[in-house]
Coordinates of C-alpha atoms in Angstrom, one line a residue:
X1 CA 0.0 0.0 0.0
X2 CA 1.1 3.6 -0.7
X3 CA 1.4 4.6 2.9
X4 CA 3.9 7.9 4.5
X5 CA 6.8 7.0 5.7
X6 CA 6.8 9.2 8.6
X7 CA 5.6 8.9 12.0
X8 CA 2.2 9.0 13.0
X9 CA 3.1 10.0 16.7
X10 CA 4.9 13.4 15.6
X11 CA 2.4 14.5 13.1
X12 CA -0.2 17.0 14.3
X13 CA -3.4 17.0 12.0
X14 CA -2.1 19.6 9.8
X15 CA 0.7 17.2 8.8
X16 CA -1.8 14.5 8.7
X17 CA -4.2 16.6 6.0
X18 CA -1.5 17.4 4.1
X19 CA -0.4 13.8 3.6
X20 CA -3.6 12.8 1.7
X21 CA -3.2 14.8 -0.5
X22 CA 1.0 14.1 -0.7
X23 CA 0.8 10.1 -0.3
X24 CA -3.1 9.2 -1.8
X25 CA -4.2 11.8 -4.3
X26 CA -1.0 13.6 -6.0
X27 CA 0.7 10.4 -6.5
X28 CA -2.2 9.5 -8.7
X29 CA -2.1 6.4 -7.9
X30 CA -4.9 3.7 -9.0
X31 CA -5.6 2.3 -5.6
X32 CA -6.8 5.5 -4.4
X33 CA -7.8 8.1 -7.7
X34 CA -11.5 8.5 -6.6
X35 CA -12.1 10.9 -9.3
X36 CA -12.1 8.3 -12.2
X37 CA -14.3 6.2 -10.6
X38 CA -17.1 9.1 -9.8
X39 CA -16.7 10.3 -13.3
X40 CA -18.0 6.9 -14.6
X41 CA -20.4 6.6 -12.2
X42 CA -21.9 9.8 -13.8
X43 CA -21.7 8.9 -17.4
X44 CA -23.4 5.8 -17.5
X45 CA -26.7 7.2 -16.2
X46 CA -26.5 10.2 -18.0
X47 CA -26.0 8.1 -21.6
X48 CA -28.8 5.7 -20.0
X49 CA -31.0 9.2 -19.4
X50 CA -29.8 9.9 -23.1
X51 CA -30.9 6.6 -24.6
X52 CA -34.5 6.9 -23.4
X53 CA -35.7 10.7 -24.1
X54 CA -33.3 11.1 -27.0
X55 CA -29.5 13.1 -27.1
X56 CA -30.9 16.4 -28.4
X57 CA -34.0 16.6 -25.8
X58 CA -31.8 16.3 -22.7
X59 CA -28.8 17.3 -23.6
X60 CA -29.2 21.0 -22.5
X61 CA -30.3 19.8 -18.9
X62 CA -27.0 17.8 -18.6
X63 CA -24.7 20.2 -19.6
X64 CA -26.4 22.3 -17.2
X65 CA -26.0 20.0 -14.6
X66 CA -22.1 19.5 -15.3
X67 CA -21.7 23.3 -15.6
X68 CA -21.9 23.1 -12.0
X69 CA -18.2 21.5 -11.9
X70 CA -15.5 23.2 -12.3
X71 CA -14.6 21.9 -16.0
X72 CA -15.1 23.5 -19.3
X73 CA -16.6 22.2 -23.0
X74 CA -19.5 22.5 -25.1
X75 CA -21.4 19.0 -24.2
X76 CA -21.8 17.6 -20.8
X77 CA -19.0 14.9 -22.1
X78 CA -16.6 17.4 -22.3
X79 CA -17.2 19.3 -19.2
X80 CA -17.2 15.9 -17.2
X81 CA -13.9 14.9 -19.0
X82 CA -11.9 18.0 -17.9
X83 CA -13.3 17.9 -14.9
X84 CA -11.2 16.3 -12.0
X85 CA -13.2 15.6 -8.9
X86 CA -10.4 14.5 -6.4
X87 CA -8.4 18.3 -7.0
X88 CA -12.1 20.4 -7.2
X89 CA -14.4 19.2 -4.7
X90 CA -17.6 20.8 -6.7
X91 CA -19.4 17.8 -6.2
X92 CA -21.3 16.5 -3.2
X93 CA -20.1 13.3 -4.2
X94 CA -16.5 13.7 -4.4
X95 CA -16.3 16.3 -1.0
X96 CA -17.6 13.2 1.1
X97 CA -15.1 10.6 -0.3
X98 CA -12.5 13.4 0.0
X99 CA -13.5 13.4 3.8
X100 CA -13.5 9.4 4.1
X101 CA -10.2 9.4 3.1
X102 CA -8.5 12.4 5.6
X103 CA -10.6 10.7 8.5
X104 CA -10.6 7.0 7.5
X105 CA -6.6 7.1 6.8
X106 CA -5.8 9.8 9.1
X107 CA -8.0 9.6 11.8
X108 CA -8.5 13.8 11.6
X109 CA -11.1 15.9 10.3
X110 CA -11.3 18.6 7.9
X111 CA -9.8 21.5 8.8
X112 CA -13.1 23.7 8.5
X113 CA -14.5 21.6 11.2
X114 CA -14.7 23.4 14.5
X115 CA -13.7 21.5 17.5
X116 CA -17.2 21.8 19.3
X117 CA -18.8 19.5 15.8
X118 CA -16.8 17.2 15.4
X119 CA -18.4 14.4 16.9
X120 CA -21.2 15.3 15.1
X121 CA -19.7 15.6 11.8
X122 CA -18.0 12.2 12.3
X123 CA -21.5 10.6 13.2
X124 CA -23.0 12.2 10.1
X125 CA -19.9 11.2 7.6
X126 CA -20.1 7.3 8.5
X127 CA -24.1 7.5 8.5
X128 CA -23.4 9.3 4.8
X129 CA -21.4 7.2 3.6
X130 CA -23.1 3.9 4.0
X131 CA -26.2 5.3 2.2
X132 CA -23.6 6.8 -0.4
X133 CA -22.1 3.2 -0.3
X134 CA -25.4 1.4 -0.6
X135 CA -26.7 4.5 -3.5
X136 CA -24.5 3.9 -5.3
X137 CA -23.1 0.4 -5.1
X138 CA -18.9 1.4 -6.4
X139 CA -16.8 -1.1 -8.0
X140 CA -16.0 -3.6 -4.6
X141 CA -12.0 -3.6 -5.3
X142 CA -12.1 0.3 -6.1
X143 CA -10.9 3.3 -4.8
X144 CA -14.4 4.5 -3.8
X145 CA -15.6 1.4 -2.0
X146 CA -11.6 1.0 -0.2
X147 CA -12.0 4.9 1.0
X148 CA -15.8 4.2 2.5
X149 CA -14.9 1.2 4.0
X150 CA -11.6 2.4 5.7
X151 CA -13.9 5.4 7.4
X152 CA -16.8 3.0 8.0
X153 CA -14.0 0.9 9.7
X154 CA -12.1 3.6 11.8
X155 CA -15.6 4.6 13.2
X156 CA -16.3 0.9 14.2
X157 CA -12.7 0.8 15.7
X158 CA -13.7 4.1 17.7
X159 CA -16.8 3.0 19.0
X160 CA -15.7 -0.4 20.1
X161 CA -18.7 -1.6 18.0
X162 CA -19.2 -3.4 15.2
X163 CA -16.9 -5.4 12.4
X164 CA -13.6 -3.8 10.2
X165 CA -13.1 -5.7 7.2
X166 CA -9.6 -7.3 6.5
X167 CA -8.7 -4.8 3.7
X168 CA -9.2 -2.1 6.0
X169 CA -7.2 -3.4 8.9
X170 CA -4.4 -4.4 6.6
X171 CA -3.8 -0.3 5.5
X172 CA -4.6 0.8 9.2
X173 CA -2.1 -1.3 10.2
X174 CA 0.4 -1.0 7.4
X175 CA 0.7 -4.7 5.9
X176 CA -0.7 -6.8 3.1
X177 CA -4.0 -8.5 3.3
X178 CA -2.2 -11.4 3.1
X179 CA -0.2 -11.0 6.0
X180 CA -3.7 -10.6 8.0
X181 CA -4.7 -13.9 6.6
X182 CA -1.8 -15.3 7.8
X183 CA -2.0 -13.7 11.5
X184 CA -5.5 -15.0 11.7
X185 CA -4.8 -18.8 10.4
X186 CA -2.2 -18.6 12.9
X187 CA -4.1 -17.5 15.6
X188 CA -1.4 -15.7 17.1
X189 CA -2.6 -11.8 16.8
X190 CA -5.4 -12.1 19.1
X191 CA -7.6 -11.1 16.2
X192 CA -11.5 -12.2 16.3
X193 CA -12.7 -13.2 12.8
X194 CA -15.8 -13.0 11.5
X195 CA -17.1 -13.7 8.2
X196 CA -14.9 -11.6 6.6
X197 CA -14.2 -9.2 9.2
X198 CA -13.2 -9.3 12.3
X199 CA -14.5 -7.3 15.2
X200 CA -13.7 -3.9 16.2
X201 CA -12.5 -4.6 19.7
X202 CA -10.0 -7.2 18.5
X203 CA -9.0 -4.6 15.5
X204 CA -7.8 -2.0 18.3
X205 CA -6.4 -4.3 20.2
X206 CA -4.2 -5.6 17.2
X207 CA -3.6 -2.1 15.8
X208 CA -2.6 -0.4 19.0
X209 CA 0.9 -2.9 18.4
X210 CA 1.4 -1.1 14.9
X211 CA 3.7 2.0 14.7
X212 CA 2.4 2.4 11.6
X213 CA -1.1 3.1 13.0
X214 CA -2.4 6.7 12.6
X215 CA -4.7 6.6 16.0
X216 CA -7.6 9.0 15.8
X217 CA -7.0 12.8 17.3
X218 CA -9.7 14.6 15.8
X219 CA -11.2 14.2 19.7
X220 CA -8.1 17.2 20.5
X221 CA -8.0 20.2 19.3
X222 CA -5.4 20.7 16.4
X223 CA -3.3 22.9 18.6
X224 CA -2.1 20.4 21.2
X225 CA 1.5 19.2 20.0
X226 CA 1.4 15.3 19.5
X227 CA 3.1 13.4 22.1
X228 CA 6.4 11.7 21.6
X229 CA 6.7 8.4 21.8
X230 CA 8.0 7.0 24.9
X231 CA 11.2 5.0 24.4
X232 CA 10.9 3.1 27.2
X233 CA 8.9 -0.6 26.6
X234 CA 5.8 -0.6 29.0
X235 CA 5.3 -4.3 27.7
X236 CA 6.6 -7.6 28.1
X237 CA 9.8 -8.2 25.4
X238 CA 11.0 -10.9 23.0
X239 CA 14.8 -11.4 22.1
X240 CA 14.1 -12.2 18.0
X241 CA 16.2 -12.7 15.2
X242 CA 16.7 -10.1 12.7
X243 CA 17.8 -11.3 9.0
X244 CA 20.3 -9.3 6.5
X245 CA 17.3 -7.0 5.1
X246 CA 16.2 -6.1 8.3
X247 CA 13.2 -8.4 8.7
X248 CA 12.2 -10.0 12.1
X249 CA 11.4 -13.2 12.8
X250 CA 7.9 -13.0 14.0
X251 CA 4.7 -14.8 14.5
X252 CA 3.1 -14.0 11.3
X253 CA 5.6 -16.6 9.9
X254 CA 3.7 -19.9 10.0
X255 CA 3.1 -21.3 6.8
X256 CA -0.1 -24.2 6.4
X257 CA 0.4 -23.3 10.8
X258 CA 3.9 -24.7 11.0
X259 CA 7.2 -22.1 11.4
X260 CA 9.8 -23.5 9.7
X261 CA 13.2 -23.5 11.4
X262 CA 16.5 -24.4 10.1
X263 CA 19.0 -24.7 6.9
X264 CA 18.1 -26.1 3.8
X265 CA 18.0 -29.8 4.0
X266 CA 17.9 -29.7 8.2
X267 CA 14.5 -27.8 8.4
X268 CA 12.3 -28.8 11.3
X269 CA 8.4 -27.2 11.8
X270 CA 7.0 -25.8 14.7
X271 CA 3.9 -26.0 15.8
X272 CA 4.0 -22.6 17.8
X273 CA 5.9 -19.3 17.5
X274 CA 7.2 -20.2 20.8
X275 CA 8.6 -23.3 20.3
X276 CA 10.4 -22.1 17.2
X277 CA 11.8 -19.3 18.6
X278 CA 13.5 -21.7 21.3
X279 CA 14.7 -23.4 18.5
X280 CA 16.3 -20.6 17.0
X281 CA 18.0 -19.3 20.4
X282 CA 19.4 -22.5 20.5
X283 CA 20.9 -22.2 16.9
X284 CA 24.6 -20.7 16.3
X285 CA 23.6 -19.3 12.9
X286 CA 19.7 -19.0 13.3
X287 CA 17.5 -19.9 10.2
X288 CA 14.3 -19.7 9.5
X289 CA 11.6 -19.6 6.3
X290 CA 9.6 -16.5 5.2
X291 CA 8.3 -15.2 2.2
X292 CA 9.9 -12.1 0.2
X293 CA 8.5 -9.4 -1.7
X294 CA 7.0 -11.3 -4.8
X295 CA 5.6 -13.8 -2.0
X296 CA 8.2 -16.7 -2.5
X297 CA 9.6 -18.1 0.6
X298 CA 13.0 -19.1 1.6
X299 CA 15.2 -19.6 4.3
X300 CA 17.1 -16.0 6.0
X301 CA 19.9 -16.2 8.7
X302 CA 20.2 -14.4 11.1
X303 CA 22.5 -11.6 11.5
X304 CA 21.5 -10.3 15.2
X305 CA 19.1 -9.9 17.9
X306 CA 16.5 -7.1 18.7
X307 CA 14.4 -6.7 21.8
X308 CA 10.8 -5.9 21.0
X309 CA 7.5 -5.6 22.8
X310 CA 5.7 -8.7 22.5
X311 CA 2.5 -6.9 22.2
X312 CA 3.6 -5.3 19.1
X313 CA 5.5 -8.4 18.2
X314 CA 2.2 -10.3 18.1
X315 CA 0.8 -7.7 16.2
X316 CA 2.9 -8.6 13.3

């Protein structure tokens, strides 16, 4: 996912505003250009509203309508074309998914928000979007329906109510959906699956272990500095092998729920994270099988040792 590379702790919500727009909507990348989407999802009823009272007839209401964007032309197709909803926030439409993404990323509000609304305006976005969501029925694996569902998800995670769906949790928390698979087959990460989802509770619970989190401050006003985080462990630690590239040998590791441990030809499986990582203390050159980028997995040595929280260990 095309997530900052900063810290969430040090970033007051100015920073946090600003990086939508720097890390989701100037990149223009696919995964989250909104705009395209909306612009479909207004010319195929419009050529639908053409088919059945003829082109001519309606064709000066449309272009009416579209002269409402911010984009020029003589027909409503060229209007809509030169129109980019994600940079000019004309439409209804495109100002709420806008607002999904800075709170459902972010966990901030629009600036123009004053502190004494917020709550209100938060209650009001999610309500909005799920009758945009249901309205409008976007493309399930699209930008639109990811940005709903990520605010839909944060709100849930707030609350302590309801279900986050595995999509969402995986860009909250910074890793692949994959990776959540794999945490939940494993059973290690505490999280509580259902259907699809799993519940909010166990989401926070998970998430609060990821320093890639951005935890909600919209509830303080956008004048109170962040807090730095403490660099002291307030948690249980794990001594755990770390590999040439920096990777850590963690419980997210278990492959068809077995951790491999060991070189090539003297591997032995694990049935728990713990066991293996006994295993690996144990080991003068400690080796173990993960998978790399393009999802193949082979055996890493170790190259040293880092102490980390087991809490955020487990979160992994």
């Amino acid at each position: 996912m095309n997530m900052p590379s900063f810290t969430p702790e040090t970033m007051t919500a100015a920073d946090r505003r600003q990086a939508w727009y720097d890390n989701q909507l100037a990149t223009w990348d696919a995964e989250w250009d909104y705009g395209n989407e909306l612009k479909d999802l207004v010319s195929a009823p419009f050529r639908i509203i053409e088919s059945i009272f003829g082109k001519d007839e309606v064709a000066p209401h449309l272009l009416a309508i579209m002269r409402l964007s911010d984009g020029s032309g003589d027909t409503w197709g060229e209007v809509l074309d030169d129109y980019h909803p994600e940079l000019n926030l004309d439409w209804r439409g495109a100002d709420l998914i806008d607002n999904a993404g800075i709170y459902g990323i972010y966990g901030v509000t629009p600036q123009k928000i004053p502190f004494a609304g917020r709550e209100e305006w938060v209650e009001n976005l999610t309500h909005d979007l799920e009758g945009f969501r249901d309205a409008v029925k976007p493309v399930p694996q699209g930008a639109i329906a990811r940005i709903v569902n990520l605010a839909i998800s944060r709100r849930a995670i707030e609350t302590g109510t309801g279900e986050v769906d595995l999509q969402s949790l995986a860009i909250l928390g910074g890793v692949t959906e994959g990776r959540i698979r794999n945490i939940l087959s494993s059973g290690e990460g505490g999280l509580e699956k259902v259907g699809q989802s799993v519940t909010a509770v166990s989401a926070l619970a998970w998430l609060k272990g990821r320093k890639e989190f951005f935890a909600s401050i919209w509830q303080q006003p956008d004048e109170v500095a962040p807090n730095a985080p403490n660099p002291d462990f307030s948690d249980d630690v794990v001594f755990v092998p770390v590999a040439a590239d920096g990777s850590l040998f963690h419980p997210g590791l278990a492959r068809g729920g077995k951790f491999m441990i060991g070189a090539k030809g003297d591997e032995v499986p694990h049935a728990t994270f713990e066991a293996a990582l006994v295993a690996l203390q144990k080991m003068a050159t400690p080796r173990w099988r993960r998978p790399n980028d393009a999802g193949n997995w082979g055996i890493v040595s170790g190259r040293d040792w880092k102490r980390i929280e087991r809490r955020q260990l487990m979160s992994m």
